[in-house]
Amino acid sequence: MASPNGKLTYRQKMVQANKEAKATVVALVLCIAVWAIGGFGLAGLDIEILGTPIWIIGGTVGTWIFAIVVAVFLAKRVFADFDLDEHEEGESDRG
């Protein structure tokens, strides 16, 4: 994906930024689904842990743990570190 000198072109940077934005939206939707399943989905069960209904634990702690796992995945597999302000010589802003 990088140019011959190893740097990303402006267009490649924008493609990467789009990829990161789309992955973040997918992660948000997944977090909402886990919250709904962990909270509302477990509400019908009459299970308690230390006097706390399982749906509270699933809807809060479960969602929190899932969000951390997703954030680590995004950081390691999707996000890339590059400078948006850095331009190659002769490169226009429109790619």
PDB file of N, CA and C in Angstrom:
ATOM      1  N   MET A   1       0.810  -1.185   0.000  1.00  0.00           N
ATOM      2  CA  MET A   1       0.000   0.000   0.000  1.00  0.00           C
ATOM      3  C   MET A   1       0.860   1.258   0.000  1.00  0.00           C
ATOM      4  N   ALA A   2       2.061   1.202   0.473  1.00  0.00           N
ATOM      5  CA  ALA A   2       2.920   2.380   0.535  1.00  0.00           C
ATOM      6  C   ALA A   2       3.551   2.664  -0.817  1.00  0.00           C
ATOM      7  N   SER A   3       3.952   3.922  -1.007  1.00  0.00           N
ATOM      8  CA  SER A   3       4.627   4.318  -2.238  1.00  0.00           C
ATOM      9  C   SER A   3       6.048   3.756  -2.229  1.00  0.00           C
ATOM     10  N   PRO A   4       6.784   3.894  -3.340  1.00  0.00           N
ATOM     11  CA  PRO A   4       8.128   3.319  -3.414  1.00  0.00           C
ATOM     12  C   PRO A   4       9.077   3.771  -2.306  1.00  0.00           C
ATOM     13  N   ASN A   5       8.905   4.988  -1.798  1.00  0.00           N
ATOM     14  CA  ASN A   5       9.801   5.450  -0.729  1.00  0.00           C
ATOM     15  C   ASN A   5       9.326   5.014   0.658  1.00  0.00           C
ATOM     16  N   GLY A   6       8.251   4.235   0.721  1.00  0.00           N
ATOM     17  CA  GLY A   6       7.769   3.691   1.990  1.00  0.00           C
ATOM     18  C   GLY A   6       6.732   4.540   2.698  1.00  0.00           C
ATOM     19  N   LYS A   7       6.420   5.722   2.142  1.00  0.00           N
ATOM     20  CA  LYS A   7       5.419   6.588   2.759  1.00  0.00           C
ATOM     21  C   LYS A   7       4.082   6.416   2.043  1.00  0.00           C
ATOM     22  N   LEU A   8       3.027   6.646   2.782  1.00  0.00           N
ATOM     23  CA  LEU A   8       1.691   6.571   2.200  1.00  0.00           C
ATOM     24  C   LEU A   8       1.389   7.843   1.422  1.00  0.00           C
ATOM     25  N   THR A   9       0.712   7.696   0.303  1.00  0.00           N
ATOM     26  CA  THR A   9       0.252   8.871  -0.425  1.00  0.00           C
ATOM     27  C   THR A   9      -0.971   9.434   0.282  1.00  0.00           C
ATOM     28  N   TYR A  10      -1.373  10.645  -0.089  1.00  0.00           N
ATOM     29  CA  TYR A  10      -2.545  11.269   0.526  1.00  0.00           C
ATOM     30  C   TYR A  10      -3.789  10.409   0.309  1.00  0.00           C
ATOM     31  N   ARG A  11      -3.949   9.891  -0.896  1.00  0.00           N
ATOM     32  CA  ARG A  11      -5.097   9.033  -1.201  1.00  0.00           C
ATOM     33  C   ARG A  11      -5.079   7.769  -0.336  1.00  0.00           C
ATOM     34  N   GLN A  12      -3.933   7.162  -0.168  1.00  0.00           N
ATOM     35  CA  GLN A  12      -3.821   5.959   0.666  1.00  0.00           C
ATOM     36  C   GLN A  12      -4.148   6.269   2.126  1.00  0.00           C
ATOM     37  N   LYS A  13      -3.752   7.462   2.566  1.00  0.00           N
ATOM     38  CA  LYS A  13      -4.075   7.874   3.939  1.00  0.00           C
ATOM     39  C   LYS A  13      -5.586   8.008   4.116  1.00  0.00           C
ATOM     40  N   MET A  14      -6.251   8.576   3.119  1.00  0.00           N
ATOM     41  CA  MET A  14      -7.702   8.746   3.206  1.00  0.00           C
ATOM     42  C   MET A  14      -8.417   7.394   3.136  1.00  0.00           C
ATOM     43  N   VAL A  15      -7.906   6.475   2.337  1.00  0.00           N
ATOM     44  CA  VAL A  15      -8.476   5.126   2.278  1.00  0.00           C
ATOM     45  C   VAL A  15      -8.328   4.449   3.643  1.00  0.00           C
ATOM     46  N   GLN A  16      -7.163   4.586   4.264  1.00  0.00           N
ATOM     47  CA  GLN A  16      -6.940   4.003   5.590  1.00  0.00           C
ATOM     48  C   GLN A  16      -7.857   4.641   6.627  1.00  0.00           C
ATOM     49  N   ALA A  17      -8.017   5.961   6.569  1.00  0.00           N
ATOM     50  CA  ALA A  17      -8.900   6.646   7.514  1.00  0.00           C
ATOM     51  C   ALA A  17     -10.342   6.172   7.350  1.00  0.00           C
ATOM     52  N   ASN A  18     -10.772   5.971   6.107  1.00  0.00           N
ATOM     53  CA  ASN A  18     -12.116   5.430   5.852  1.00  0.00           C
ATOM     54  C   ASN A  18     -12.264   4.035   6.425  1.00  0.00           C
ATOM     55  N   LYS A  19     -11.252   3.203   6.223  1.00  0.00           N
ATOM     56  CA  LYS A  19     -11.273   1.833   6.749  1.00  0.00           C
ATOM     57  C   LYS A  19     -11.404   1.858   8.272  1.00  0.00           C
ATOM     58  N   GLU A  20     -10.660   2.739   8.918  1.00  0.00           N
ATOM     59  CA  GLU A  20     -10.715   2.849  10.373  1.00  0.00           C
ATOM     60  C   GLU A  20     -12.084   3.334  10.844  1.00  0.00           C
ATOM     61  N   ALA A  21     -12.652   4.299  10.135  1.00  0.00           N
ATOM     62  CA  ALA A  21     -13.968   4.818  10.506  1.00  0.00           C
ATOM     63  C   ALA A  21     -15.044   3.743  10.370  1.00  0.00           C
ATOM     64  N   LYS A  22     -15.015   3.003   9.266  1.00  0.00           N
ATOM     65  CA  LYS A  22     -16.004   1.933   9.058  1.00  0.00           C
ATOM     66  C   LYS A  22     -15.861   0.842  10.118  1.00  0.00           C
ATOM     67  N   ALA A  23     -14.628   0.471  10.444  1.00  0.00           N
ATOM     68  CA  ALA A  23     -14.405  -0.555  11.468  1.00  0.00           C
ATOM     69  C   ALA A  23     -14.894  -0.079  12.831  1.00  0.00           C
ATOM     70  N   THR A  24     -14.748   1.203  13.106  1.00  0.00           N
ATOM     71  CA  THR A  24     -15.211   1.762  14.378  1.00  0.00           C
ATOM     72  C   THR A  24     -16.731   1.735  14.460  1.00  0.00           C
ATOM     73  N   VAL A  25     -17.409   2.014  13.356  1.00  0.00           N
ATOM     74  CA  VAL A  25     -18.881   1.946  13.335  1.00  0.00           C
ATOM     75  C   VAL A  25     -19.340   0.506  13.556  1.00  0.00           C
ATOM     76  N   VAL A  26     -18.669  -0.441  12.916  1.00  0.00           N
ATOM     77  CA  VAL A  26     -19.008  -1.861  13.116  1.00  0.00           C
ATOM     78  C   VAL A  26     -18.789  -2.236  14.582  1.00  0.00           C
ATOM     79  N   ALA A  27     -17.694  -1.779  15.167  1.00  0.00           N
ATOM     80  CA  ALA A  27     -17.419  -2.067  16.577  1.00  0.00           C
ATOM     81  C   ALA A  27     -18.505  -1.485  17.478  1.00  0.00           C
ATOM     82  N   LEU A  28     -18.969  -0.279  17.163  1.00  0.00           N
ATOM     83  CA  LEU A  28     -20.048   0.335  17.942  1.00  0.00           C
ATOM     84  C   LEU A  28     -21.323  -0.499  17.864  1.00  0.00           C
ATOM     85  N   VAL A  29     -21.681  -0.924  16.665  1.00  0.00           N
ATOM     86  CA  VAL A  29     -22.889  -1.741  16.487  1.00  0.00           C
ATOM     87  C   VAL A  29     -22.755  -3.051  17.259  1.00  0.00           C
ATOM     88  N   LEU A  30     -21.581  -3.658  17.214  1.00  0.00           N
ATOM     89  CA  LEU A  30     -21.360  -4.904  17.968  1.00  0.00           C
ATOM     90  C   LEU A  30     -21.458  -4.665  19.479  1.00  0.00           C
ATOM     91  N   CYS A  31     -20.926  -3.552  19.957  1.00  0.00           N
ATOM     92  CA  CYS A  31     -21.023  -3.234  21.387  1.00  0.00           C
ATOM     93  C   CYS A  31     -22.473  -3.035  21.808  1.00  0.00           C
ATOM     94  N   ILE A  32     -23.255  -2.381  20.969  1.00  0.00           N
ATOM     95  CA  ILE A  32     -24.672  -2.195  21.267  1.00  0.00           C
ATOM     96  C   ILE A  32     -25.388  -3.542  21.294  1.00  0.00           C
ATOM     97  N   ALA A  33     -25.045  -4.424  20.354  1.00  0.00           N
ATOM     98  CA  ALA A  33     -25.658  -5.760  20.323  1.00  0.00           C
ATOM     99  C   ALA A  33     -25.301  -6.554  21.577  1.00  0.00           C
ATOM    100  N   VAL A  34     -24.040  -6.492  21.983  1.00  0.00           N
ATOM    101  CA  VAL A  34     -23.625  -7.209  23.200  1.00  0.00           C
ATOM    102  C   VAL A  34     -24.331  -6.629  24.418  1.00  0.00           C
ATOM    103  N   TRP A  35     -24.475  -5.303  24.470  1.00  0.00           N
ATOM    104  CA  TRP A  35     -25.185  -4.668  25.576  1.00  0.00           C
ATOM    105  C   TRP A  35     -26.644  -5.140  25.616  1.00  0.00           C
ATOM    106  N   ALA A  36     -27.305  -5.161  24.461  1.00  0.00           N
ATOM    107  CA  ALA A  36     -28.710  -5.575  24.403  1.00  0.00           C
ATOM    108  C   ALA A  36     -28.873  -7.045  24.775  1.00  0.00           C
ATOM    109  N   ILE A  37     -28.009  -7.881  24.251  1.00  0.00           N
ATOM    110  CA  ILE A  37     -28.090  -9.319  24.554  1.00  0.00           C
ATOM    111  C   ILE A  37     -27.726  -9.567  26.020  1.00  0.00           C
ATOM    112  N   GLY A  38     -26.658  -8.914  26.481  1.00  0.00           N
ATOM    113  CA  GLY A  38     -26.217  -9.106  27.869  1.00  0.00           C
ATOM    114  C   GLY A  38     -27.199  -8.559  28.881  1.00  0.00           C
ATOM    115  N   GLY A  39     -27.868  -7.487  28.551  1.00  0.00           N
ATOM    116  CA  GLY A  39     -28.822  -6.889  29.483  1.00  0.00           C
ATOM    117  C   GLY A  39     -30.217  -7.434  29.306  1.00  0.00           C
ATOM    118  N   PHE A  40     -30.826  -7.123  28.167  1.00  0.00           N
ATOM    119  CA  PHE A  40     -32.203  -7.555  27.916  1.00  0.00           C
ATOM    120  C   PHE A  40     -32.313  -9.054  27.680  1.00  0.00           C
ATOM    121  N   GLY A  41     -31.325  -9.627  27.015  1.00  0.00           N
ATOM    122  CA  GLY A  41     -31.374 -11.063  26.713  1.00  0.00           C
ATOM    123  C   GLY A  41     -31.287 -11.940  27.951  1.00  0.00           C
ATOM    124  N   LEU A  42     -30.568 -11.475  28.941  1.00  0.00           N
ATOM    125  CA  LEU A  42     -30.421 -12.253  30.180  1.00  0.00           C
ATOM    126  C   LEU A  42     -31.457 -11.894  31.242  1.00  0.00           C
ATOM    127  N   ALA A  43     -32.316 -10.921  30.952  1.00  0.00           N
ATOM    128  CA  ALA A  43     -33.284 -10.445  31.940  1.00  0.00           C
ATOM    129  C   ALA A  43     -34.289 -11.521  32.347  1.00  0.00           C
ATOM    130  N   GLY A  44     -34.551 -12.458  31.466  1.00  0.00           N
ATOM    131  CA  GLY A  44     -35.512 -13.508  31.772  1.00  0.00           C
ATOM    132  C   GLY A  44     -34.973 -14.591  32.693  1.00  0.00           C
ATOM    133  N   LEU A  45     -33.677 -14.631  32.898  1.00  0.00           N
ATOM    134  CA  LEU A  45     -33.075 -15.650  33.755  1.00  0.00           C
ATOM    135  C   LEU A  45     -33.134 -15.212  35.216  1.00  0.00           C
ATOM    136  N   ASP A  46     -33.412 -16.153  36.073  1.00  0.00           N
ATOM    137  CA  ASP A  46     -33.496 -15.862  37.508  1.00  0.00           C
ATOM    138  C   ASP A  46     -32.204 -16.306  38.191  1.00  0.00           C
ATOM    139  N   ILE A  47     -31.078 -15.804  37.676  1.00  0.00           N
ATOM    140  CA  ILE A  47     -29.766 -16.160  38.215  1.00  0.00           C
ATOM    141  C   ILE A  47     -29.167 -14.916  38.859  1.00  0.00           C
ATOM    142  N   GLU A  48     -28.559 -15.109  40.026  1.00  0.00           N
ATOM    143  CA  GLU A  48     -27.905 -14.004  40.720  1.00  0.00           C
ATOM    144  C   GLU A  48     -26.478 -14.391  41.065  1.00  0.00           C
ATOM    145  N   ILE A  49     -25.581 -13.411  41.006  1.00  0.00           N
ATOM    146  CA  ILE A  49     -24.203 -13.590  41.436  1.00  0.00           C
ATOM    147  C   ILE A  49     -23.948 -12.560  42.523  1.00  0.00           C
ATOM    148  N   LEU A  50     -23.672 -13.035  43.715  1.00  0.00           N
ATOM    149  CA  LEU A  50     -23.478 -12.162  44.879  1.00  0.00           C
ATOM    150  C   LEU A  50     -24.658 -11.213  45.072  1.00  0.00           C
ATOM    151  N   GLY A  51     -25.862 -11.709  44.850  1.00  0.00           N
ATOM    152  CA  GLY A  51     -27.082 -10.939  45.045  1.00  0.00           C
ATOM    153  C   GLY A  51     -27.425  -9.998  43.902  1.00  0.00           C
ATOM    154  N   THR A  52     -26.622 -10.011  42.825  1.00  0.00           N
ATOM    155  CA  THR A  52     -26.867  -9.132  41.677  1.00  0.00           C
ATOM    156  C   THR A  52     -27.404  -9.966  40.524  1.00  0.00           C
ATOM    157  N   PRO A  53     -28.524  -9.562  39.938  1.00  0.00           N
ATOM    158  CA  PRO A  53     -29.067 -10.313  38.798  1.00  0.00           C
ATOM    159  C   PRO A  53     -28.057 -10.394  37.649  1.00  0.00           C
ATOM    160  N   ILE A  54     -28.050 -11.527  36.973  1.00  0.00           N
ATOM    161  CA  ILE A  54     -27.082 -11.777  35.898  1.00  0.00           C
ATOM    162  C   ILE A  54     -27.215 -10.760  34.760  1.00  0.00           C
ATOM    163  N   TRP A  55     -28.416 -10.241  34.540  1.00  0.00           N
ATOM    164  CA  TRP A  55     -28.586  -9.294  33.444  1.00  0.00           C
ATOM    165  C   TRP A  55     -27.865  -7.975  33.706  1.00  0.00           C
ATOM    166  N   ILE A  56     -27.721  -7.598  34.963  1.00  0.00           N
ATOM    167  CA  ILE A  56     -26.972  -6.386  35.291  1.00  0.00           C
ATOM    168  C   ILE A  56     -25.486  -6.592  35.014  1.00  0.00           C
ATOM    169  N   ILE A  57     -24.993  -7.733  35.402  1.00  0.00           N
ATOM    170  CA  ILE A  57     -23.580  -8.044  35.160  1.00  0.00           C
ATOM    171  C   ILE A  57     -23.312  -8.174  33.659  1.00  0.00           C
ATOM    172  N   GLY A  58     -24.198  -8.880  32.958  1.00  0.00           N
ATOM    173  CA  GLY A  58     -24.023  -9.044  31.509  1.00  0.00           C
ATOM    174  C   GLY A  58     -24.134  -7.746  30.747  1.00  0.00           C
ATOM    175  N   GLY A  59     -25.049  -6.878  31.171  1.00  0.00           N
ATOM    176  CA  GLY A  59     -25.269  -5.619  30.473  1.00  0.00           C
ATOM    177  C   GLY A  59     -24.243  -4.543  30.781  1.00  0.00           C
ATOM    178  N   THR A  60     -23.542  -4.675  31.910  1.00  0.00           N
ATOM    179  CA  THR A  60     -22.548  -3.655  32.267  1.00  0.00           C
ATOM    180  C   THR A  60     -21.130  -4.199  32.142  1.00  0.00           C
ATOM    181  N   VAL A  61     -20.783  -5.130  32.992  1.00  0.00           N
ATOM    182  CA  VAL A  61     -19.419  -5.669  32.987  1.00  0.00           C
ATOM    183  C   VAL A  61     -19.134  -6.410  31.680  1.00  0.00           C
ATOM    184  N   GLY A  62     -20.097  -7.178  31.204  1.00  0.00           N
ATOM    185  CA  GLY A  62     -19.908  -7.909  29.950  1.00  0.00           C
ATOM    186  C   GLY A  62     -19.680  -6.979  28.771  1.00  0.00           C
ATOM    187  N   THR A  63     -20.449  -5.906  28.721  1.00  0.00           N
ATOM    188  CA  THR A  63     -20.296  -4.928  27.648  1.00  0.00           C
ATOM    189  C   THR A  63     -18.954  -4.215  27.766  1.00  0.00           C
ATOM    190  N   TRP A  64     -18.568  -3.883  28.957  1.00  0.00           N
ATOM    191  CA  TRP A  64     -17.289  -3.208  29.206  1.00  0.00           C
ATOM    192  C   TRP A  64     -16.121  -4.077  28.757  1.00  0.00           C
ATOM    193  N   ILE A  65     -16.133  -5.341  29.130  1.00  0.00           N
ATOM    194  CA  ILE A  65     -15.068  -6.266  28.729  1.00  0.00           C
ATOM    195  C   ILE A  65     -15.045  -6.433  27.214  1.00  0.00           C
ATOM    196  N   PHE A  66     -16.213  -6.584  26.599  1.00  0.00           N
ATOM    197  CA  PHE A  66     -16.286  -6.712  25.147  1.00  0.00           C
ATOM    198  C   PHE A  66     -15.724  -5.474  24.455  1.00  0.00           C
ATOM    199  N   ALA A  67     -16.058  -4.295  24.961  1.00  0.00           N
ATOM    200  CA  ALA A  67     -15.566  -3.046  24.368  1.00  0.00           C
ATOM    201  C   ALA A  67     -14.042  -2.956  24.455  1.00  0.00           C
ATOM    202  N   ILE A  68     -13.464  -3.405  25.546  1.00  0.00           N
ATOM    203  CA  ILE A  68     -12.006  -3.404  25.683  1.00  0.00           C
ATOM    204  C   ILE A  68     -11.380  -4.350  24.668  1.00  0.00           C
ATOM    205  N   VAL A  69     -11.943  -5.535  24.525  1.00  0.00           N
ATOM    206  CA  VAL A  69     -11.420  -6.509  23.557  1.00  0.00           C
ATOM    207  C   VAL A  69     -11.501  -5.944  22.137  1.00  0.00           C
ATOM    208  N   VAL A  70     -12.615  -5.323  21.797  1.00  0.00           N
ATOM    209  CA  VAL A  70     -12.783  -4.743  20.463  1.00  0.00           C
ATOM    210  C   VAL A  70     -11.795  -3.597  20.248  1.00  0.00           C
ATOM    211  N   ALA A  71     -11.584  -2.760  21.252  1.00  0.00           N
ATOM    212  CA  ALA A  71     -10.642  -1.645  21.121  1.00  0.00           C
ATOM    213  C   ALA A  71      -9.217  -2.140  20.901  1.00  0.00           C
ATOM    214  N   VAL A  72      -8.825  -3.177  21.612  1.00  0.00           N
ATOM    215  CA  VAL A  72      -7.490  -3.759  21.424  1.00  0.00           C
ATOM    216  C   VAL A  72      -7.371  -4.351  20.019  1.00  0.00           C
ATOM    217  N   PHE A  73      -8.406  -5.052  19.565  1.00  0.00           N
ATOM    218  CA  PHE A  73      -8.401  -5.612  18.207  1.00  0.00           C
ATOM    219  C   PHE A  73      -8.244  -4.502  17.168  1.00  0.00           C
ATOM    220  N   LEU A  74      -9.030  -3.430  17.306  1.00  0.00           N
ATOM    221  CA  LEU A  74      -8.939  -2.322  16.351  1.00  0.00           C
ATOM    222  C   LEU A  74      -7.533  -1.707  16.363  1.00  0.00           C
ATOM    223  N   ALA A  75      -6.970  -1.528  17.536  1.00  0.00           N
ATOM    224  CA  ALA A  75      -5.651  -0.909  17.646  1.00  0.00           C
ATOM    225  C   ALA A  75      -4.562  -1.767  17.014  1.00  0.00           C
ATOM    226  N   LYS A  76      -4.673  -3.083  17.157  1.00  0.00           N
ATOM    227  CA  LYS A  76      -3.631  -3.973  16.643  1.00  0.00           C
ATOM    228  C   LYS A  76      -3.820  -4.354  15.178  1.00  0.00           C
ATOM    229  N   ARG A  77      -5.058  -4.462  14.721  1.00  0.00           N
ATOM    230  CA  ARG A  77      -5.319  -5.006  13.387  1.00  0.00           C
ATOM    231  C   ARG A  77      -5.842  -4.012  12.360  1.00  0.00           C
ATOM    232  N   VAL A  78      -6.445  -2.912  12.794  1.00  0.00           N
ATOM    233  CA  VAL A  78      -7.108  -2.018  11.844  1.00  0.00           C
ATOM    234  C   VAL A  78      -6.428  -0.655  11.769  1.00  0.00           C
ATOM    235  N   PHE A  79      -6.175  -0.045  12.900  1.00  0.00           N
ATOM    236  CA  PHE A  79      -5.633   1.306  12.908  1.00  0.00           C
ATOM    237  C   PHE A  79      -4.176   1.319  12.481  1.00  0.00           C
ATOM    238  N   ALA A  80      -3.792   2.387  11.770  1.00  0.00           N
ATOM    239  CA  ALA A  80      -2.410   2.580  11.345  1.00  0.00           C
ATOM    240  C   ALA A  80      -1.941   3.942  11.823  1.00  0.00           C
ATOM    241  N   ASP A  81      -0.683   4.024  12.176  1.00  0.00           N
ATOM    242  CA  ASP A  81      -0.121   5.275  12.665  1.00  0.00           C
ATOM    243  C   ASP A  81       0.569   5.995  11.509  1.00  0.00           C
ATOM    244  N   PHE A  82       0.012   7.135  11.120  1.00  0.00           N
ATOM    245  CA  PHE A  82       0.631   7.961  10.084  1.00  0.00           C
ATOM    246  C   PHE A  82       0.246   9.410  10.314  1.00  0.00           C
ATOM    247  N   ASP A  83       1.015  10.317   9.747  1.00  0.00           N
ATOM    248  CA  ASP A  83       0.790  11.744   9.919  1.00  0.00           C
ATOM    249  C   ASP A  83      -0.028  12.268   8.751  1.00  0.00           C
ATOM    250  N   LEU A  84      -1.197  12.818   9.029  1.00  0.00           N
ATOM    251  CA  LEU A  84      -2.036  13.361   7.961  1.00  0.00           C
ATOM    252  C   LEU A  84      -1.467  14.629   7.360  1.00  0.00           C
ATOM    253  N   ASP A  85      -0.652  15.346   8.087  1.00  0.00           N
ATOM    254  CA  ASP A  85      -0.093  16.604   7.597  1.00  0.00           C
ATOM    255  C   ASP A  85       1.109  16.415   6.694  1.00  0.00           C
ATOM    256  N   GLU A  86       1.717  15.254   6.722  1.00  0.00           N
ATOM    257  CA  GLU A  86       2.935  15.001   5.960  1.00  0.00           C
ATOM    258  C   GLU A  86       2.580  14.741   4.486  1.00  0.00           C
ATOM    259  N   HIS A  87       3.163  15.522   3.588  1.00  0.00           N
ATOM    260  CA  HIS A  87       2.926  15.347   2.164  1.00  0.00           C
ATOM    261  C   HIS A  87       4.242  15.082   1.453  1.00  0.00           C
ATOM    262  N   GLU A  88       4.169  14.251   0.437  1.00  0.00           N
ATOM    263  CA  GLU A  88       5.349  14.050  -0.389  1.00  0.00           C
ATOM    264  C   GLU A  88       5.528  15.257  -1.297  1.00  0.00           C
ATOM    265  N   GLU A  89       6.759  15.501  -1.731  1.00  0.00           N
ATOM    266  CA  GLU A  89       7.027  16.629  -2.611  1.00  0.00           C
ATOM    267  C   GLU A  89       6.284  16.457  -3.913  1.00  0.00           C
ATOM    268  N   GLY A  90       5.626  17.527  -4.352  1.00  0.00           N
ATOM    269  CA  GLY A  90       4.909  17.491  -5.612  1.00  0.00           C
ATOM    270  C   GLY A  90       3.527  16.863  -5.520  1.00  0.00           C
ATOM    271  N   GLU A  91       3.144  16.420  -4.336  1.00  0.00           N
ATOM    272  CA  GLU A  91       1.842  15.764  -4.165  1.00  0.00           C
ATOM    273  C   GLU A  91       0.774  16.819  -3.896  1.00  0.00           C
ATOM    274  N   SER A  92      -0.336  16.718  -4.574  1.00  0.00           N
ATOM    275  CA  SER A  92      -1.430  17.669  -4.332  1.00  0.00           C
ATOM    276  C   SER A  92      -2.282  17.185  -3.167  1.00  0.00           C
ATOM    277  N   ASP A  93      -3.102  18.080  -2.632  1.00  0.00           N
ATOM    278  CA  ASP A  93      -3.969  17.732  -1.519  1.00  0.00           C
ATOM    279  C   ASP A  93      -5.112  16.812  -1.929  1.00  0.00           C
ATOM    280  N   ARG A  94      -5.394  16.708  -3.183  1.00  0.00           N
ATOM    281  CA  ARG A  94      -6.541  15.907  -3.628  1.00  0.00           C
ATOM    282  C   ARG A  94      -6.129  14.523  -4.093  1.00  0.00           C
ATOM    283  N   GLY A  95      -4.893  14.158  -3.987  1.00  0.00           N
ATOM    284  CA  GLY A  95      -4.443  12.806  -4.284  1.00  0.00           C
ATOM    285  C   GLY A  95      -4.197  12.562  -5.701  1.00  0.00           C
TER     286      GLY A  95
END
